[in-house]
Short mmCIF file of C-alpha atoms in Angstrom, two decimals:
data_model
loop_
_atom_site.label_atom_id
_atom_site.label_comp_id
_atom_site.label_asym_id
_atom_site.label_seq_id
_atom_site.Cartn_x
_atom_site.Cartn_y
_atom_site.Cartn_z
CA MET F 1 11.95 7.15 -11.38
CA PRO F 2 11.60 8.20 -7.59
CA THR F 3 14.35 6.67 -5.32
CA VAL F 4 13.42 4.08 -3.26
CA ASP F 5 13.15 6.06 0.00
CA ILE F 6 11.01 8.46 -1.88
CA ARG F 7 8.52 5.44 -2.87
CA GLN F 8 8.43 3.73 0.32
CA ALA F 9 7.58 7.27 1.99
CA ARG F 10 4.91 7.38 -0.55
CA ILE F 11 3.12 4.26 -0.24
CA THR F 12 2.90 4.94 3.50
CA GLU F 13 1.12 7.95 3.06
CA ILE F 14 -1.12 6.54 0.40
CA VAL F 15 -2.02 3.78 2.89
CA CYS F 16 -2.52 6.23 5.58
CA ASP F 17 -4.31 8.77 3.85
CA ARG F 18 -6.72 6.06 2.50
CA LEU F 19 -7.19 4.60 6.17
CA GLU F 20 -7.31 7.78 7.72
CA LEU F 21 -4.21 7.10 10.07
CA GLU F 22 -1.28 9.17 10.79
CA PRO F 23 1.72 7.48 9.76
CA GLU F 24 3.46 6.69 13.42
CA GLU F 25 -0.39 4.85 13.94
CA LEU F 26 1.07 2.19 11.40
CA ALA F 27 3.74 -0.14 11.64
CA GLU F 28 5.21 -2.34 9.05
CA THR F 29 3.11 -5.77 9.86
CA ASP F 30 0.03 -3.90 11.36
CA ARG F 31 -2.77 -5.92 9.26
CA PHE F 32 -5.09 -3.19 8.06
CA VAL F 33 -8.10 -4.92 8.53
CA GLU F 34 -7.67 -6.35 11.81
CA GLU F 35 -5.94 -3.92 13.74
CA HIS F 36 -7.00 -0.51 12.31
CA GLY F 37 -10.54 -1.43 11.12
CA ALA F 38 -10.15 -0.98 6.95
CA ASP F 39 -13.36 -2.19 5.07
CA SER F 40 -12.76 -3.84 1.63
CA LEU F 41 -13.65 -0.13 0.32
CA ALA F 42 -10.73 1.25 1.71
CA LEU F 43 -8.58 -1.48 0.57
CA ILE F 44 -9.65 -0.78 -2.76
CA GLY F 45 -8.85 2.86 -2.56
CA VAL F 46 -5.62 1.72 -1.52
CA LEU F 47 -5.02 -0.57 -4.38
CA ALA F 48 -6.37 2.34 -7.08
CA ALA F 49 -4.04 5.11 -5.20
CA LEU F 50 -0.99 2.80 -5.70
CA GLU F 51 -2.02 2.06 -9.29
CA LYS F 52 -2.03 5.68 -9.93
CA GLU F 53 0.52 7.10 -8.33
CA PHE F 54 3.47 4.29 -9.59
CA LYS F 55 1.74 3.83 -12.87
CA VAL F 56 1.44 -0.08 -12.39
CA THR F 57 -1.00 -2.38 -12.68
CA ILE F 58 -1.78 -4.62 -9.56
CA ASP F 59 -4.28 -7.57 -10.04
CA GLN F 60 -6.85 -7.73 -7.56
CA SER F 61 -5.96 -11.45 -6.43
CA GLU F 62 -2.74 -9.80 -4.86
CA MET F 63 -5.04 -8.25 -2.26
CA PRO F 64 -4.87 -10.73 0.40
CA ARG F 65 -0.99 -10.38 0.07
CA MET F 66 -1.32 -6.89 0.54
CA ALA F 67 -2.91 -6.68 4.34
CA HIS F 68 0.03 -4.58 5.40
CA LEU F 69 2.92 -2.37 4.25
CA ALA F 70 5.40 -5.10 3.88
CA GLY F 71 2.57 -7.16 1.75
CA ILE F 72 2.21 -3.90 -0.21
CA ARG F 73 6.14 -3.50 -0.68
CA GLU F 74 6.17 -7.12 -1.56
CA VAL F 75 3.65 -6.97 -4.36
CA LEU F 76 5.08 -3.75 -5.54
CA SER F 77 8.45 -5.04 -6.00
CA GLU F 78 7.24 -8.17 -7.94
CA THR F 79 4.80 -5.51 -10.38
CA LYS F 80 5.98 -5.03 -13.79
CA GLY F 81 7.03 -1.47 -13.97
CA TRP F 82 8.20 -0.76 -10.52
#
């Protein structure tokens, strides 16, 4: 299993790739929709990519909590298999 730092960096890479951002453009609590113009399709893509990368299942009901990097990290930390 990858170390915490590697997993955290990979989360950021996935989000930046799906939202077409550079890592330096994205702060831990920047809201994807309000601050970066993400749409629901992009957010579903983030969810799917995270599930595939980390081999976990995230319920779509968690999407509101996953509005920023900190929220994603929180949801993943509570996910079975993480």
